[in-house]
Short mmCIF file of C-alpha atoms in Angstrom, two decimals:
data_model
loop_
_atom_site.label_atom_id
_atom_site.label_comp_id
_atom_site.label_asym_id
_atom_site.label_seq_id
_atom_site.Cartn_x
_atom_site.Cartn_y
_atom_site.Cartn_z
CA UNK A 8 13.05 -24.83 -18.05
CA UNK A 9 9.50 -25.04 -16.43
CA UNK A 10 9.88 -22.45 -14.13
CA UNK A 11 11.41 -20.11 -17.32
CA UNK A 12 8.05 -21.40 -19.11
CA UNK A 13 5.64 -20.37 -16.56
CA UNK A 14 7.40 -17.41 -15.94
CA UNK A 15 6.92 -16.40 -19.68
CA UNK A 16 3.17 -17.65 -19.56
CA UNK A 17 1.86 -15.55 -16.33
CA UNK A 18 3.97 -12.63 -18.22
CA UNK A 19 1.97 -13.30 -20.97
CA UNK A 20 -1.17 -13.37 -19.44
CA UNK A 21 -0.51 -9.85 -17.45
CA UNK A 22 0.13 -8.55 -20.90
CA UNK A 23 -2.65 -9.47 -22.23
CA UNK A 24 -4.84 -8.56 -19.51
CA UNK A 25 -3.28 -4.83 -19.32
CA UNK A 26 -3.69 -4.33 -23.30
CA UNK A 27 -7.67 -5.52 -22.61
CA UNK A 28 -7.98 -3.42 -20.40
CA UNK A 29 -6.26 -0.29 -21.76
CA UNK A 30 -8.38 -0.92 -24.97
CA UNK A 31 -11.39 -0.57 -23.20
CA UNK A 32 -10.42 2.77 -21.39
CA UNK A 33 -9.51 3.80 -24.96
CA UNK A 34 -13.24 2.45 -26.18
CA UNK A 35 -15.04 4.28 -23.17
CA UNK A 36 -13.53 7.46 -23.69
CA UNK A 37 -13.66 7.76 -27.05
CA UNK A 38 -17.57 7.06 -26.63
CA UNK A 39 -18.05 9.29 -23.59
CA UNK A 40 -15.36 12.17 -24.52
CA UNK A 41 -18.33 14.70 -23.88
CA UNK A 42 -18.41 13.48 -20.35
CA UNK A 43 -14.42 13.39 -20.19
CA UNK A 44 -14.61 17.31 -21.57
CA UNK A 45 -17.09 18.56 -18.51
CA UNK A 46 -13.90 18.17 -16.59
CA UNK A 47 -11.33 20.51 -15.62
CA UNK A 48 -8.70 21.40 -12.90
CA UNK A 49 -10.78 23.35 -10.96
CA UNK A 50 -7.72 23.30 -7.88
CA UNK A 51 -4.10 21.94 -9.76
CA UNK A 52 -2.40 23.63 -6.63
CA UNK A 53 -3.23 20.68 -5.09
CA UNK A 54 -1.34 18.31 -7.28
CA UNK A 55 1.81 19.31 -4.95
CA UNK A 56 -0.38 18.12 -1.75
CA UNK A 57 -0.42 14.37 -3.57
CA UNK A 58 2.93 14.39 -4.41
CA UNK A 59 3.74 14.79 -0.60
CA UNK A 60 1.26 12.25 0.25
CA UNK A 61 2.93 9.95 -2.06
CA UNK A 62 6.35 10.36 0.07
CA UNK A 63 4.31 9.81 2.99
CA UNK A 64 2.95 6.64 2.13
CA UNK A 65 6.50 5.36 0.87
CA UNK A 66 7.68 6.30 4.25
CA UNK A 67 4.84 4.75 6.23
CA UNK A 68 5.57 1.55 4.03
CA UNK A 69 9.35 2.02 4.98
CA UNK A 70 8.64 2.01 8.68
CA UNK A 71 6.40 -1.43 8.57
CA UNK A 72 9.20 -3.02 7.25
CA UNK A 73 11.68 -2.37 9.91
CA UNK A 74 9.34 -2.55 12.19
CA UNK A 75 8.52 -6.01 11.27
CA UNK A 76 12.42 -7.29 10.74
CA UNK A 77 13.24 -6.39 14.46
CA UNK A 78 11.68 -9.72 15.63
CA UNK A 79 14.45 -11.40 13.41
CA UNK A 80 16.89 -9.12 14.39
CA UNK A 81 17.63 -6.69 11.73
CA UNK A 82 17.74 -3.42 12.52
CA UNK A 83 18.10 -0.89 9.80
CA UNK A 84 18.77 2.70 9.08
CA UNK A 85 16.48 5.67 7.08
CA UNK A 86 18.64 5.01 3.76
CA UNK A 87 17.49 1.42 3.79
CA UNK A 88 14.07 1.16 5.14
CA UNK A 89 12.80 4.20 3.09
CA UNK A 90 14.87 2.67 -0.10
CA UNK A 91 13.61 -0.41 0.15
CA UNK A 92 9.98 0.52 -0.12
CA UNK A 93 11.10 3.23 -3.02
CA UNK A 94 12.62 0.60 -4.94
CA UNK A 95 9.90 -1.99 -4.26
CA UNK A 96 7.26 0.36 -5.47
CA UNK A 97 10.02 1.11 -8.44
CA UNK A 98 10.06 -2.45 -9.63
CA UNK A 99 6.69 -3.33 -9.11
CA UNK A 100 5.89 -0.04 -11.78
CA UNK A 101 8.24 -1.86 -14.59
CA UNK A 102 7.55 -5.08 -14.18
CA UNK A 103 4.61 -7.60 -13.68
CA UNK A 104 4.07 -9.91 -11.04
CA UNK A 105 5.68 -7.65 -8.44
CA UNK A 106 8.82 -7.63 -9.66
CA UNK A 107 9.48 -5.01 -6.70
CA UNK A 108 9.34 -7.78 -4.13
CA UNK A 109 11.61 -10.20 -5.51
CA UNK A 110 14.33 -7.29 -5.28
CA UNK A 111 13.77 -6.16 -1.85
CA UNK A 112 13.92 -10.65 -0.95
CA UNK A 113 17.36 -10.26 -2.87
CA UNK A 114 18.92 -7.27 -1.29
CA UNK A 115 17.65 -8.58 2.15
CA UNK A 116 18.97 -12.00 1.57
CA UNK A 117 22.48 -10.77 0.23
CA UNK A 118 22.78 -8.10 2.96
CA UNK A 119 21.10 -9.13 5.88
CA UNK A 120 20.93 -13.23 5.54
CA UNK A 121 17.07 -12.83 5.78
CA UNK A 122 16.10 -16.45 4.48
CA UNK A 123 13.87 -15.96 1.51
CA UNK A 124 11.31 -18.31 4.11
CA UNK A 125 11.29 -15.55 6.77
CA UNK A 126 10.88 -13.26 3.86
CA UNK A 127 7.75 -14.78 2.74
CA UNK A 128 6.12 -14.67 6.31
CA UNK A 129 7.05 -11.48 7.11
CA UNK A 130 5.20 -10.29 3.90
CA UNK A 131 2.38 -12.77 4.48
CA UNK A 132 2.23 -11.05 8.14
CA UNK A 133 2.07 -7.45 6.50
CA UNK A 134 -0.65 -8.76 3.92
CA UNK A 135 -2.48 -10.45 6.91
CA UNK A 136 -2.87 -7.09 8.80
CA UNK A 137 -3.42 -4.91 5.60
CA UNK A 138 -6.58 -6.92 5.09
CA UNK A 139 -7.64 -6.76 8.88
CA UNK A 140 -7.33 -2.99 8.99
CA UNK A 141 -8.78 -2.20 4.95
CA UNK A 142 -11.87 -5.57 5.37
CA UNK A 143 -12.83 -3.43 8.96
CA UNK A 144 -12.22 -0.12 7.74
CA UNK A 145 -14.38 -0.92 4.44
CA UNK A 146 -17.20 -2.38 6.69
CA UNK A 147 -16.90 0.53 8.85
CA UNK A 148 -17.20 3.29 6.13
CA UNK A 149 -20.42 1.01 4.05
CA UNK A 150 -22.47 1.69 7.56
CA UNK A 151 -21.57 5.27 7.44
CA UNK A 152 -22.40 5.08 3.97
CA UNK A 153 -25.68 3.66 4.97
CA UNK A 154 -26.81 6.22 7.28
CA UNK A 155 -25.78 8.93 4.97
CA UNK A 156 -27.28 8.16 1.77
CA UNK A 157 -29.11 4.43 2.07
CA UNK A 158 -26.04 3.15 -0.29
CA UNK A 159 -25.32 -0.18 0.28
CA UNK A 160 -23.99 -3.19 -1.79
CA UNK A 161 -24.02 -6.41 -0.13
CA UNK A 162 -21.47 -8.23 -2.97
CA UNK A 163 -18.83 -5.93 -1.47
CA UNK A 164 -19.45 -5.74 2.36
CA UNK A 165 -19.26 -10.06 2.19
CA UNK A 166 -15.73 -9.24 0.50
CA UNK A 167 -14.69 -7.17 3.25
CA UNK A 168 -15.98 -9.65 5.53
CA UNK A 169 -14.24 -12.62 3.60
CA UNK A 170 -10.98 -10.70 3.97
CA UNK A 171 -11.78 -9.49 7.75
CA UNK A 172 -12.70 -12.82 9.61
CA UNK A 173 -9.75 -14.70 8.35
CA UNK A 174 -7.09 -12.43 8.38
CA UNK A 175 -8.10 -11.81 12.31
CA UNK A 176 -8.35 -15.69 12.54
CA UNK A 177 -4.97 -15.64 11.47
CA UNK A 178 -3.48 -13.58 13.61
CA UNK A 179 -5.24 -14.80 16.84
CA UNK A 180 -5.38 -18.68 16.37
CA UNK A 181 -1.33 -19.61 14.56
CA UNK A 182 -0.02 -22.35 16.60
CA UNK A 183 4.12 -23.27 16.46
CA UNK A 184 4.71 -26.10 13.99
CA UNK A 185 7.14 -28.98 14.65
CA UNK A 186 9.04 -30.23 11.49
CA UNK A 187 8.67 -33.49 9.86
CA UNK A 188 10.38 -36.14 7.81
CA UNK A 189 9.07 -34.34 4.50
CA UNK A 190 11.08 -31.21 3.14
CA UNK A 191 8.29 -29.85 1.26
CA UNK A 192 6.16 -29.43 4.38
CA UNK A 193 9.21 -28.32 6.46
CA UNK A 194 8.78 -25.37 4.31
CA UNK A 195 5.22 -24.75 5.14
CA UNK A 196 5.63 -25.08 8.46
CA UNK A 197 8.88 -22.89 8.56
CA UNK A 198 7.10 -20.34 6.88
CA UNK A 199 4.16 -20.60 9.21
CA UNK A 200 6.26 -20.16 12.15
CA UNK A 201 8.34 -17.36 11.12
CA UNK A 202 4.88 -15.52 10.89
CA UNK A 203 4.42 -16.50 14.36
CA UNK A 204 8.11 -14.62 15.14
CA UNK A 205 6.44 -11.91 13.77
CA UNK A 206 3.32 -12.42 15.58
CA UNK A 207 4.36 -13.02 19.19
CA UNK A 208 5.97 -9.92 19.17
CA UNK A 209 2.54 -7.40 19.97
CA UNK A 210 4.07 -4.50 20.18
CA UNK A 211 5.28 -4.86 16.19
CA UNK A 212 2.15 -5.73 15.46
CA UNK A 213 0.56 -2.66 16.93
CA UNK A 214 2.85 -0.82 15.43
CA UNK A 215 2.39 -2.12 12.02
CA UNK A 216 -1.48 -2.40 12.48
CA UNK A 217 -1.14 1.86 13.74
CA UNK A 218 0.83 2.67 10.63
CA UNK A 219 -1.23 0.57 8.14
CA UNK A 220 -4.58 2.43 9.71
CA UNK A 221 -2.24 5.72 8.97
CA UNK A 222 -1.53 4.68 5.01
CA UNK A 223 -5.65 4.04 4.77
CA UNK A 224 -6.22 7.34 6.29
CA UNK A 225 -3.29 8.98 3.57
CA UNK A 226 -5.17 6.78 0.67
CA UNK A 227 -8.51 8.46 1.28
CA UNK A 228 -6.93 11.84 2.08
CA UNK A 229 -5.82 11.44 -1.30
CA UNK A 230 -8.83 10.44 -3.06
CA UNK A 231 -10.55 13.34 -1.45
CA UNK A 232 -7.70 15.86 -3.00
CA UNK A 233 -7.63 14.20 -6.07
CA UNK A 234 -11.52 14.69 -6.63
CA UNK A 235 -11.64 17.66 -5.11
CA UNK A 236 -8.84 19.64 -7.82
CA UNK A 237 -11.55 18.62 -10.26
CA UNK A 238 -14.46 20.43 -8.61
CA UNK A 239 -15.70 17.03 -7.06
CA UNK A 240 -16.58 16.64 -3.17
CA UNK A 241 -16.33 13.21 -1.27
CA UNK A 242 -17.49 12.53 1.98
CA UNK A 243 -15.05 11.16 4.27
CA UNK A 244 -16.77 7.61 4.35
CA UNK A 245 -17.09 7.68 0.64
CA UNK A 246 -12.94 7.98 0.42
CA UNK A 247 -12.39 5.26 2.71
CA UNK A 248 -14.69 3.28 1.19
CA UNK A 249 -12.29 3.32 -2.30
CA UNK A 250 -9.52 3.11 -0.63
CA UNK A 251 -10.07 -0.20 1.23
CA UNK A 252 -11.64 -1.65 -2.09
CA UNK A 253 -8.20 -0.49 -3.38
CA UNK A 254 -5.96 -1.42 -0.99
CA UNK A 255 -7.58 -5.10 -1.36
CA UNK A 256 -7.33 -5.08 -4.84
CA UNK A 257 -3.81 -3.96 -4.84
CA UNK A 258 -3.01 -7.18 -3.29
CA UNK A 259 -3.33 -9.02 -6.47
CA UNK A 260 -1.81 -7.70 -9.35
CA UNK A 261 -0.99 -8.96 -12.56
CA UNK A 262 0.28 -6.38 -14.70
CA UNK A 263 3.01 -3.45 -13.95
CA UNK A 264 2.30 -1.64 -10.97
CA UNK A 265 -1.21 -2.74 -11.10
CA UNK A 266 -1.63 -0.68 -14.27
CA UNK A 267 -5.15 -0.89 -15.77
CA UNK A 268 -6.50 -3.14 -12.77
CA UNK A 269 -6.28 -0.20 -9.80
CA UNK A 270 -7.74 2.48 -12.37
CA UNK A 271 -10.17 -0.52 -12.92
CA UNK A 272 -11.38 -1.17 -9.03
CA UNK A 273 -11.16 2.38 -9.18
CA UNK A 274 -13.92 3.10 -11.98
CA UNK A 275 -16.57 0.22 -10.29
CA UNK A 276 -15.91 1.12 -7.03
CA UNK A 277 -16.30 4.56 -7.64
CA UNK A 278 -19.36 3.49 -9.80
CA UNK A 279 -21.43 1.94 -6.34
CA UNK A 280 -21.30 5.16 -4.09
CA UNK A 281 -22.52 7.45 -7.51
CA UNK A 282 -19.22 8.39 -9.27
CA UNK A 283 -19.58 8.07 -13.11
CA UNK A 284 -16.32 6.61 -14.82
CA UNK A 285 -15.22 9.67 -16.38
CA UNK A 286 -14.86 11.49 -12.85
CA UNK A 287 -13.27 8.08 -11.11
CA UNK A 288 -10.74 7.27 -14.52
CA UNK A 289 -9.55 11.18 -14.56
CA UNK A 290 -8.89 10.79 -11.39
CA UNK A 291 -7.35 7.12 -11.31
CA UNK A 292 -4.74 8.44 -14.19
CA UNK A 293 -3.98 11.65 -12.32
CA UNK A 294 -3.24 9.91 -9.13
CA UNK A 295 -1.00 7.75 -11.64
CA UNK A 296 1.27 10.46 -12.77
CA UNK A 297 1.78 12.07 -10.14
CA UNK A 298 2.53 8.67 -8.16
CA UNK A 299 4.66 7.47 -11.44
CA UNK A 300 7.04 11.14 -11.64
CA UNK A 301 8.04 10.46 -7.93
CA UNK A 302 8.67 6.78 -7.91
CA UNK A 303 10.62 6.91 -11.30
CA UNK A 304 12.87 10.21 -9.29
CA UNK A 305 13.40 8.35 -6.08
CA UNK A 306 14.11 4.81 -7.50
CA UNK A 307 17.12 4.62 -9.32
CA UNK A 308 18.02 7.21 -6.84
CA UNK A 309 17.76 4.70 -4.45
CA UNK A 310 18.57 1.78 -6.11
CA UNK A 311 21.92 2.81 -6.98
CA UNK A 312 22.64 3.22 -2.94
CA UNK A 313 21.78 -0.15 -1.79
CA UNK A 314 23.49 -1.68 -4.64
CA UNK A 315 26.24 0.39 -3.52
CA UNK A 316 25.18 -0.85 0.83
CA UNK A 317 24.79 -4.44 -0.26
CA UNK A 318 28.76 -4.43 -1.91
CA UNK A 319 29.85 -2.84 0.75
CA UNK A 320 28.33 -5.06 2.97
CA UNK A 321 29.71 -8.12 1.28
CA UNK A 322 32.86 -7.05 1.08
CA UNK A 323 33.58 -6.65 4.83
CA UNK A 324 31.75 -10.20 5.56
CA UNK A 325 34.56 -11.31 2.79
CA UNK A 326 37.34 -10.09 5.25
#
């Protein structure tokens, strides 16, 4: 009854924070609509270059996960690995909390025997090395930044940092656990050391550490499309700059598919290296739609074949 209760609370709370947060998109533009009208699609032919980035970044998400399985011995095929991150992306659009990840935990629990423990370290490992590659790649484009233009924000080069040093901590300094006499710290330490499975494996975690650098490098490709079909130019350290703000932010959502918070980071971000919000929101809800059309094509798509995998599956572990 408590868990159902504090389910319905942090739902309520992403609620209320999206319908904040929408209101005052609705407020800003409706005060700034001259701005919002200064803007048009100066290159829409290259709306078809994001949807194929999109696919590219599902796939590169697809590949970390079986990459990082193979230390617990799961080895899976294209339909799986690249519907698993369709779905999760799927999910996490309709429903708060990443609802996307508790389905992928299910379907790799039912179909694989993937303990939801192992589960929770292998996507504490991914998290780990997403903020080692976005904290240096962020600190890395504010210098370039620097010597460009003189732009610099200290606030946000300590939150790089913040998520840098620890992450690398992490992943250099994570001794094996023992267990103890107390269940609830069994599960700490299980979960500790099933990162450390993950860990001790360094050719996984080059791997996943190569194709993370590769979704960074799609993310600002992207921005820099997205800006440019509306007649705006960014520099290549300005569009890795967002992106690793992003990326971090992305980490922590509250509402549907980070609805409202990513177009958010996106507008203040934006705001620091000279983007006014009606350039970065236009751009934030056109990177939304075209993001939303594929995810809501591919996932049921895909959802309806690993339902269909994870049946089968069960039914010849029956016989």
């Amino acid at each position: 009854m408590k868990n159902k209760n504090a389910k319905s609370y942090t739902n309520a709370i992403g609620i209320i924070v999206l319908l904040l947060i929408i209101a005052g998109f609705i407020y800003y533009i409706a005060t700034h609509l001259s701005d919002f009208k200064q803007l048009s699609l100066v290159n829409p032919i290259f709306i078809l270059y994001l949807a194929i980035i999109v696919l590219l970044f599902s796939i590169a998400s697809g590949l970390i996960l079986k990459y990082t399985l193979v230390p617990f011995g799961i080895k899976m095929k294209f339909k799986e690995w690249f519907g698993l991150s369709t779905i999760t992306t799927f999910y996490n659009t309709i429903t708060p909390f990443r609802g996307g990840m508790v389905a992928k935990a299910v379907y790799l629990k039912k179909t694989h025997k993937f303990s939801y423990t192992d589960f929770l370290a292998n996507y504490s490992g991914i998290y780990i090395i997403n903020f080692l590659a976005s904290g240096l790649l962020g600190m890395i484009s504010m210098w370039f930044l620097y010597k460009e233009s003189s732009q610099f924000n200290l606030v946000i080069f300590l939150i790089f940092l913040a998520f840098f040093i620890p992450s690398l901590g992490v992943i250099i300094f994570s001794p094996n656990l023992k267990d103890t006499k107390y269940s609830i710290i069994n599960r700490v330490i299980n979960l500790i050391n099933g990162w450390n499975k993950l860990r001790r494996n360094k050719l996984v975690v080059f791997q996943v550490i190569i194709i993370t650098i590769v979704q960074l490098a799609l993310g600002a490709i992207s921005s820099t499309i997205s800006y440019h079909i509306f007649g705006i130019e960014l520099t290549l350290s300005q569009a890795f700059f967002l992106v690793s703000i992003g990326t971090i932010a992305g980490a922590f959502s509250i509402t549907p598919g980070s609805l409202g918070i990513a177009e958010a980071v996106a507008v203040f971000s934006a705001l620091a290296i000279g983007i006014t919000p009606a350039q970065s929101l236009t751009v934030a809800i056109l990177g939304r739609a075209v993001s939303t059309i594929i995810i809501f094509i591919l996932g049921p798509i895909f959802s309806y074949f690993l339902l269909k995998n994870s049946k089968e599956n069960n039914s010849k572990n029956e016989k």
